[in-house]
């Protein structure tokens, strides 16, 4: 197992290229199952989660290869309906094969994805949405069993206790594409990744309108064809590098990212005194955060939960008291105790982290607990005095492509060692 070692305290300077979006790629790869034709997806990041999704496609009978940022998938005429626990349990996003399998085969047996370190992650909205499209759903022996002689379009409300759901919207949208008649998804997730999936489905011959808003209209079609598609860039990776510039007081040109996907973060960084200029396709981030902020995570276009840990790390060295409230996953605060080991002063109060900015963090051995928590610990290590060792970096490898190489290129003293 590897660890990441960082000698902190060096401002980052230079330009950095953002990779393709993990969270756009995963449902798009699942959608390739909806036709027997070949599809090609470009701009795919080389990540553990992508490798897992490719394994799942293969286990379902598709041929899938990944080379130089492109995945070629050919499901062929016969695919399986059974997505096994052994694979699904390693990645929650595997649940997004449920809609495609049900749509294409009329049946799907997909292992329940189970719990997660960032808190409970139910799938009731996925199941409610598919049931509304005329599927019979049961949970048997740890598997979701979905059956439908004929999926039928319907009006589906997808709001949950914490707002809209990204992957439930994706699953219902994919199933509705091959359903008979019209489907309207109300309180759909508006995330750019949902919009990207809709673009891919439309390139396959689907009729999806309104993706990127809270109301998506889908007119069912009988068949889809293969398509070629380039995924959008990763807004969470881009946001993490913005925070890296701000926590080290550096100057980064973040290229290949769409600033409009990070409006909430950019607004908060500006409020805290970081200078940010946005251009078409890149973001210029300069200087240190100097003012505390109040942040609440919300569904898009609100502040993303996937940047909560990183902004908390940034505020831990920003003078004053910041308040970071988590409204999507109220238990997603495991990183706080590890940041505390580096000298951060953060107190949990209900679903909020009260962050008292300290002058300096000091490097320490720390344990990553999930993907974004790992990113927060790397950010803290970049700013800290001395040596930080981040253990369990396999979490980081699930979602950040070549992270230490990218950081090294912009001046960080960072490398990987065997733990
Ligand atoms: C997606 O997960 C992302 N994953 C997550 O990224 C991200 O944190 C999350 O959206 C929120 O933005 C992918 O896109 C692969 P949700 P998803 O359903 O779709 C509740 C990362 O670090 N809910 O939008 O599974 C849920 O508990 C990750 O890259 C229900 O109540 O998340 C949460 O409170 C981790 N019932 C809220 O909705 C359901 O059936 C939003 O979750 C489904 C969700």
Coordinates of C-alpha atoms and ligand atoms in Angstrom, one line a residue:
X1 CA 0.0 0.0 0.0
X2 CA 1.3 3.5 -0.8
X3 CA 1.5 6.7 1.2
X4 CA 1.9 10.2 -0.1
X5 CA 4.7 12.2 1.5
X6 CA 4.7 16.1 1.4
X7 CA 7.2 18.6 2.6
X8 CA 4.9 21.6 3.0
X9 CA 5.2 25.3 3.0
X10 CA 5.9 26.0 -0.6
X11 CA 3.6 28.3 -2.7
X12 CA 2.3 26.5 -5.9
X13 CA 2.9 28.3 -9.2
X14 CA 2.3 27.5 -12.8
X15 CA -0.3 25.9 -14.9
X16 CA -2.2 22.7 -14.5
X17 CA -4.5 20.7 -16.9
X18 CA -7.7 19.4 -15.5
X19 CA -8.7 15.8 -16.3
X20 CA -12.1 14.5 -17.5
X21 CA -14.8 14.2 -14.9
X22 CA -15.0 11.0 -12.9
X23 CA -18.6 11.6 -12.0
X24 CA -19.6 12.3 -15.6
X25 CA -17.7 9.3 -16.9
X26 CA -19.2 6.6 -14.6
X27 CA -22.9 7.0 -15.6
X28 CA -22.0 7.5 -19.3
X29 CA -20.1 4.2 -19.3
X30 CA -23.1 2.6 -17.8
X31 CA -25.3 4.1 -20.5
X32 CA -23.2 2.4 -23.2
X33 CA -24.9 -0.8 -22.2
X34 CA -28.2 0.5 -23.6
X35 CA -27.4 -0.5 -27.2
X36 CA -25.6 -3.5 -28.8
X37 CA -23.5 -1.1 -30.9
X38 CA -20.0 0.1 -30.1
X39 CA -19.5 3.5 -28.3
X40 CA -16.3 5.5 -27.7
X41 CA -15.9 7.8 -24.7
X42 CA -13.0 10.3 -24.8
X43 CA -11.4 12.4 -22.1
X44 CA -11.8 9.6 -19.6
X45 CA -9.5 10.0 -16.5
X46 CA -7.3 7.1 -15.5
X47 CA -8.7 6.3 -12.1
X48 CA -9.5 3.3 -9.9
X49 CA -13.3 4.0 -10.1
X50 CA -13.2 4.0 -13.9
X51 CA -11.3 0.7 -13.8
X52 CA -14.0 -0.7 -11.6
X53 CA -16.8 0.4 -13.9
X54 CA -14.9 -1.2 -16.9
X55 CA -14.7 -4.4 -14.9
X56 CA -18.5 -4.2 -14.3
X57 CA -19.2 -3.7 -18.0
X58 CA -17.0 -6.7 -18.8
X59 CA -18.7 -8.8 -16.1
X60 CA -22.0 -8.0 -17.8
X61 CA -20.6 -9.4 -21.1
X62 CA -19.5 -6.2 -22.9
X63 CA -16.1 -5.8 -24.3
X64 CA -14.4 -2.7 -23.0
X65 CA -10.9 -1.4 -23.4
X66 CA -9.2 1.7 -22.1
X67 CA -6.2 3.4 -23.8
X68 CA -4.9 6.9 -23.9
X69 CA -8.0 8.5 -22.3
X70 CA -10.6 6.7 -24.5
X71 CA -12.8 3.8 -23.6
X72 CA -14.2 1.7 -26.4
X73 CA -17.2 -0.3 -25.3
X74 CA -19.1 -2.9 -27.4
X75 CA -21.9 -4.6 -25.4
X76 CA -23.0 -6.8 -28.3
X77 CA -26.3 -8.7 -28.5
X78 CA -26.2 -10.6 -25.3
X79 CA -25.5 -9.0 -22.0
X80 CA -26.1 -10.2 -18.5
X81 CA -28.6 -8.7 -16.1
X82 CA -26.6 -9.6 -12.9
X83 CA -24.2 -7.1 -11.4
X84 CA -22.5 -9.0 -8.6
X85 CA -21.9 -7.8 -5.0
X86 CA -18.1 -8.5 -5.3
X87 CA -17.8 -5.6 -7.8
X88 CA -20.7 -3.3 -6.7
X89 CA -19.6 -3.3 -3.1
X90 CA -16.3 -1.7 -4.2
X91 CA -18.0 1.4 -5.7
X92 CA -21.4 2.9 -5.0
X93 CA -21.7 4.4 -8.4
X94 CA -22.1 0.9 -9.8
X95 CA -25.8 1.4 -9.0
X96 CA -26.0 3.4 -12.2
X97 CA -26.1 0.2 -14.3
X98 CA -29.6 -0.5 -12.8
X99 CA -31.5 1.8 -15.2
X100 CA -29.6 0.8 -18.4
X101 CA -30.0 -3.0 -17.7
X102 CA -33.7 -2.6 -16.9
X103 CA -34.3 -0.5 -20.0
X104 CA -32.5 -2.8 -22.4
X105 CA -33.3 -6.2 -20.9
X106 CA -36.5 -5.7 -19.0
X107 CA -34.7 -7.1 -15.9
X108 CA -31.8 -6.3 -13.7
X109 CA -30.3 -7.8 -10.6
X110 CA -27.9 -5.4 -9.1
X111 CA -26.3 -5.8 -5.7
X112 CA -27.4 -3.2 -3.1
X113 CA -24.4 -0.8 -2.8
X114 CA -24.3 -0.7 1.0
X115 CA -22.9 1.8 3.4
X116 CA -20.3 4.4 3.1
X117 CA -17.8 6.2 5.3
X118 CA -19.4 9.6 4.4
X119 CA -22.7 8.5 5.9
X120 CA -25.9 6.6 4.9
X121 CA -26.5 6.6 1.2
X122 CA -29.9 5.2 0.5
X123 CA -31.2 4.3 -3.0
X124 CA -34.9 4.8 -2.3
X125 CA -35.2 7.5 -4.9
X126 CA -33.7 5.3 -7.6
X127 CA -36.2 2.6 -6.8
X128 CA -39.2 4.9 -6.5
X129 CA -38.4 6.5 -9.9
X130 CA -38.0 3.1 -11.7
X131 CA -41.2 1.8 -10.0
X132 CA -43.1 4.9 -11.4
X133 CA -41.9 3.8 -14.8
X134 CA -43.8 0.5 -14.3
X135 CA -41.0 -1.7 -13.0
X136 CA -41.6 -4.3 -10.3
X137 CA -38.9 -3.8 -7.7
X138 CA -38.0 -6.0 -4.8
X139 CA -35.0 -6.4 -2.6
X140 CA -33.9 -10.1 -2.3
X141 CA -30.8 -11.5 -0.7
X142 CA -29.0 -8.1 -0.9
X143 CA -29.9 -7.5 -4.5
X144 CA -32.3 -5.1 -6.1
X145 CA -34.4 -7.1 -8.5
X146 CA -36.1 -5.0 -11.1
X147 CA -38.5 -6.4 -13.7
X148 CA -40.6 -4.7 -16.4
X149 CA -42.4 -6.2 -19.3
X150 CA -42.7 -2.7 -20.7
X151 CA -41.4 0.5 -19.1
X152 CA -43.9 3.3 -19.4
X153 CA -43.3 7.0 -19.3
X154 CA -44.6 8.8 -16.2
X155 CA -44.3 11.9 -14.1
X156 CA -41.7 11.2 -11.5
X157 CA -40.9 13.4 -8.5
X158 CA -37.3 12.8 -7.3
X159 CA -36.9 15.2 -4.4
X160 CA -35.5 13.5 -1.2
X161 CA -34.8 14.6 2.4
X162 CA -31.6 16.3 1.2
X163 CA -32.8 17.6 -2.1
X164 CA -32.3 16.1 -5.5
X165 CA -30.2 13.0 -6.2
X166 CA -27.6 12.9 -9.0
X167 CA -27.5 9.2 -9.7
X168 CA -31.2 8.6 -9.1
X169 CA -31.8 11.3 -11.8
X170 CA -29.3 9.5 -14.0
X171 CA -30.9 6.1 -13.5
X172 CA -34.5 7.2 -14.1
X173 CA -33.4 9.3 -17.1
X174 CA -31.6 6.3 -18.7
X175 CA -34.6 4.0 -18.1
X176 CA -37.1 6.5 -19.4
X177 CA -35.1 6.9 -22.7
X178 CA -36.3 3.4 -23.8
X179 CA -39.7 3.6 -22.1
X180 CA -43.0 3.9 -24.0
X181 CA -44.2 7.5 -24.0
X182 CA -43.2 10.6 -22.2
X183 CA -41.5 10.9 -18.8
X184 CA -41.1 14.1 -16.8
X185 CA -38.6 14.1 -13.9
X186 CA -39.5 16.8 -11.4
X187 CA -36.9 18.0 -8.9
X188 CA -34.2 16.5 -11.1
X189 CA -30.6 17.0 -10.1
X190 CA -29.1 19.9 -12.2
X191 CA -25.4 18.9 -11.9
X192 CA -23.3 19.4 -15.0
X193 CA -22.6 15.6 -15.0
X194 CA -26.4 14.9 -15.5
X195 CA -26.4 17.3 -18.4
X196 CA -23.4 15.5 -19.9
X197 CA -25.1 12.2 -19.6
X198 CA -28.1 13.7 -21.4
X199 CA -25.9 14.9 -24.2
X200 CA -24.5 11.4 -24.6
X201 CA -28.0 9.8 -24.6
X202 CA -29.1 12.3 -27.2
X203 CA -26.1 11.4 -29.3
X204 CA -27.2 7.8 -29.0
X205 CA -30.6 8.8 -30.5
X206 CA -32.6 9.6 -27.3
X207 CA -34.8 12.6 -26.9
X208 CA -34.0 14.2 -23.6
X209 CA -34.7 17.9 -22.9
X210 CA -34.2 20.1 -19.9
X211 CA -31.2 18.3 -18.4
X212 CA -29.3 20.9 -16.3
X213 CA -32.7 22.2 -14.9
X214 CA -35.0 20.8 -12.3
X215 CA -37.4 19.5 -14.9
X216 CA -36.3 16.9 -17.5
X217 CA -38.6 15.7 -20.3
X218 CA -37.8 12.5 -22.0
X219 CA -39.7 11.1 -25.0
X220 CA -39.1 7.4 -25.1
X221 CA -37.6 5.9 -28.3
X222 CA -37.5 2.2 -29.4
X223 CA -33.8 1.8 -29.9
X224 CA -30.5 3.5 -29.3
X225 CA -27.3 3.4 -31.4
X226 CA -23.6 3.6 -30.4
X227 CA -22.1 7.1 -30.1
X228 CA -18.9 8.9 -29.6
X229 CA -18.6 11.5 -26.8
X230 CA -16.1 13.5 -24.9
X231 CA -16.8 13.9 -21.2
X232 CA -16.7 17.3 -19.5
X233 CA -13.8 18.3 -17.3
X234 CA -13.7 17.5 -13.6
X235 CA -15.1 20.5 -11.7
X236 CA -14.1 18.9 -8.3
X237 CA -10.5 18.4 -9.4
X238 CA -10.5 22.0 -10.7
X239 CA -11.9 23.2 -7.4
X240 CA -9.3 21.2 -5.4
X241 CA -6.5 22.9 -7.3
X242 CA -8.1 26.3 -6.7
X243 CA -8.0 25.6 -3.0
X244 CA -4.4 24.4 -3.4
X245 CA -3.4 27.8 -4.9
X246 CA -5.2 29.6 -2.1
X247 CA -3.9 27.5 0.8
X248 CA -0.3 27.9 -0.3
X249 CA -0.7 31.6 -1.4
X250 CA 0.4 30.7 -4.9
X251 CA -0.6 31.5 -8.4
X252 CA -2.2 28.8 -10.6
X253 CA -3.6 28.9 -14.1
X254 CA -6.1 26.1 -14.1
X255 CA -6.7 25.0 -17.7
X256 CA -9.3 22.9 -19.4
X257 CA -12.0 23.5 -16.8
X258 CA -15.3 25.3 -17.2
X259 CA -15.4 28.2 -14.5
X260 CA -19.2 28.3 -14.8
X261 CA -19.3 24.8 -13.1
X262 CA -17.5 26.2 -10.0
X263 CA -19.4 29.5 -9.5
X264 CA -20.2 28.7 -5.8
X265 CA -16.6 27.9 -4.9
X266 CA -15.2 30.9 -6.9
X267 CA -17.7 33.2 -5.1
X268 CA -16.5 32.0 -1.7
X269 CA -12.8 32.2 -2.5
X270 CA -13.3 35.7 -3.7
X271 CA -15.2 36.6 -0.5
X272 CA -12.2 35.3 1.4
X273 CA -9.8 37.5 -0.5
X274 CA -8.4 35.2 -3.2
X275 CA -8.0 36.9 -6.5
X276 CA -9.7 34.9 -9.3
X277 CA -10.0 35.8 -13.0
X278 CA -12.2 33.5 -15.1
X279 CA -11.8 33.0 -18.9
X280 CA -13.4 30.6 -21.3
X281 CA -11.8 27.3 -20.4
X282 CA -9.4 28.4 -17.6
X283 CA -9.3 30.0 -14.2
X284 CA -6.5 32.2 -12.9
X285 CA -6.2 31.9 -9.1
X286 CA -3.8 34.1 -7.1
X287 CA -3.1 34.7 -3.4
X288 CA -4.0 33.6 0.0
X289 CA -7.4 33.3 1.6
X290 CA -7.5 36.0 4.4
X291 CA -11.2 36.3 5.4
X292 CA -13.3 33.6 7.1
X293 CA -16.4 32.5 5.3
X294 CA -19.8 30.8 6.0
X295 CA -20.5 27.9 3.6
X296 CA -23.4 25.5 3.3
X297 CA -23.2 22.6 0.9
X298 CA -26.2 22.2 -1.3
X299 CA -27.2 20.5 -4.6
X300 CA -25.8 22.2 -7.7
X301 CA -25.4 25.2 -8.3
X302 CA -24.9 25.4 -4.6
X303 CA -21.6 24.7 -2.9
X304 CA -20.7 21.1 -3.6
X305 CA -20.3 18.6 -0.8
X306 CA -17.4 17.1 -2.8
X307 CA -15.4 20.3 -2.0
X308 CA -16.5 20.6 1.6
X309 CA -13.4 18.9 3.1
X310 CA -11.0 20.9 0.9
X311 CA -12.6 24.2 1.8
X312 CA -12.5 23.2 5.5
X313 CA -8.7 22.6 5.2
X314 CA -8.3 26.0 3.6
X315 CA -10.3 27.8 6.3
X316 CA -8.3 26.0 9.0
X317 CA -5.4 28.3 8.2
X318 CA -7.5 31.4 7.4
X319 CA -7.7 34.0 10.2
X320 CA -11.1 34.2 12.0
X321 CA -14.0 31.8 12.5
X322 CA -15.5 30.1 9.5
X323 CA -18.6 27.9 9.6
X324 CA -18.9 25.0 7.1
X325 CA -22.4 23.4 7.2
X326 CA -22.9 20.0 5.5
X327 CA -26.5 19.6 4.1
X328 CA -26.0 16.7 1.8
X329 CA -24.1 14.2 3.9
X330 CA -24.3 15.5 7.5
X331 CA -21.8 12.9 8.7
X332 CA -19.1 13.8 6.1
X333 CA -16.7 15.2 8.7
X334 CA -14.2 12.4 9.3
X335 CA -11.3 14.6 8.0
X336 CA -11.7 17.0 10.9
X337 CA -10.0 14.8 13.5
X338 CA -7.1 14.2 11.1
X339 CA -6.8 17.9 10.4
X340 CA -6.8 18.3 14.2
X341 CA -3.7 16.1 14.4
X342 CA -2.0 18.7 12.2
X343 CA -2.9 21.5 14.6
X344 CA -6.2 22.7 13.1
X345 CA -8.8 24.0 15.5
X346 CA -12.2 22.7 14.3
X347 CA -15.2 21.8 16.4
X348 CA -18.3 20.0 15.2
X349 CA -21.6 21.4 16.2
X350 CA -24.5 19.5 14.7
X351 CA -24.0 19.4 10.9
X352 CA -21.5 22.3 11.0
X353 CA -17.8 22.5 11.4
X354 CA -16.7 25.6 13.3
X355 CA -13.3 26.4 12.1
X356 CA -11.0 28.7 14.1
X357 CA -8.2 29.6 11.7
X358 CA -4.7 29.0 13.0
X359 CA -1.5 30.6 11.8
X360 CA 0.2 27.3 10.8
X361 CA -0.5 23.6 10.5
X362 CA 2.3 21.2 11.3
X363 CA 3.1 18.2 9.2
X364 CA 2.0 14.8 10.7
X365 CA 1.2 11.3 9.7
X366 CA -2.5 11.2 8.8
X367 CA -5.0 8.7 7.6
X368 CA -7.3 9.3 4.6
X369 CA -10.9 8.1 5.1
X370 CA -12.5 8.8 1.8
X371 CA -11.7 10.4 -1.5
X372 CA -12.4 14.1 -0.8
X373 CA -11.1 13.8 2.8
X374 CA -7.8 12.6 1.3
X375 CA -7.7 15.7 -0.9
X376 CA -8.2 17.9 2.2
X377 CA -5.3 16.2 3.9
X378 CA -3.0 16.7 0.9
X379 CA -4.0 20.4 0.8
X380 CA -3.2 20.7 4.6
X381 CA 0.1 19.0 4.0
X382 CA 1.0 21.4 1.2
X383 CA 0.5 24.3 3.6
X384 CA 1.9 22.7 6.7
X385 CA 5.4 23.2 8.2
X386 CA 7.4 20.0 7.8
X387 CA 6.6 16.6 6.6
X388 CA 3.1 15.1 6.2
X389 CA 2.5 11.5 5.4
X390 CA -1.0 10.6 4.0
X391 CA -1.8 6.9 4.5
X392 CA -4.5 4.9 2.6
X393 CA -4.0 6.9 -0.6
X394 CA -6.0 4.3 -2.5
X395 CA -8.9 6.7 -1.6
X396 CA -7.2 9.5 -3.5
X397 CA -6.5 7.2 -6.5
X398 CA -10.2 6.7 -6.9
X399 CA -10.8 10.3 -8.0
X400 CA -7.6 12.3 -8.7
X401 CA -5.6 11.4 -11.8
X402 CA -1.8 11.5 -11.3
X403 CA -2.3 13.9 -8.4
X404 CA 1.3 13.9 -7.1
X405 CA 2.7 14.4 -10.6
X406 CA 0.5 17.3 -11.2
X407 CA 1.3 18.9 -7.9
X408 CA 5.1 18.3 -8.4
X409 CA 4.9 20.1 -11.7
X410 CA 3.6 23.3 -10.0
X411 CA 6.3 23.3 -7.4
X412 CA 5.0 21.0 -4.6
X413 CA 7.5 18.8 -2.8
X414 CA 5.4 15.6 -2.9
X415 CA 6.1 12.0 -3.8
X416 CA 4.7 8.5 -3.3
X417 CA 6.3 5.8 -1.2
X418 CA 5.5 2.3 -0.1
X419 CA 3.9 2.5 3.3
Ligands
LIG1 C1 -23.1 11.7 -6.5 O1 -23.5 10.6 -5.7 C2 -21.6 11.7 -6.6 N1 -21.2 10.5 -7.2 C3 -21.0 12.0 -5.2 O2 -19.6 12.1 -5.4 C4 -21.5 13.3 -4.7 O3 -21.1 13.5 -3.4 C5 -23.1 13.3 -4.7 O4 -23.6 13.0 -6.0 C6 -23.7 14.6 -4.2 O5 -23.3 15.6 -5.1 C7 -21.2 10.3 -8.5 O6 -21.7 11.1 -9.3 C8 -20.6 9.0 -9.0 P1 -27.0 11.9 -4.4 P2 -25.0 10.2 -5.5 O7 -27.9 10.8 -4.7 O8 -25.7 10.5 -6.8 C9 -29.7 11.4 -0.6 C10 -17.3 11.9 -4.8 O9 -16.6 12.2 -3.9 N2 -30.4 10.2 -1.3 O10 -27.1 13.1 -5.3 O11 -25.0 8.8 -5.0 C11 -28.3 11.1 -0.2 O12 -28.2 10.3 0.9 C12 -18.7 11.4 -4.6 O13 -17.0 12.0 -6.0 C13 -31.5 9.7 -0.8 O14 -32.0 10.1 0.2 O15 -25.5 11.2 -4.4 C14 -27.7 12.5 -0.1 O16 -28.1 13.0 1.1 C15 -19.0 10.8 -3.3 N3 -32.1 8.7 -1.5 C16 -28.5 13.2 -1.2 O17 -29.6 12.5 -1.5 C17 -31.6 8.2 -2.7 O18 -32.2 7.3 -3.3 C18 -27.7 13.5 -2.5 O19 -27.1 12.2 -2.9 C19 -30.4 8.8 -3.2 C20 -29.8 9.8 -2.5

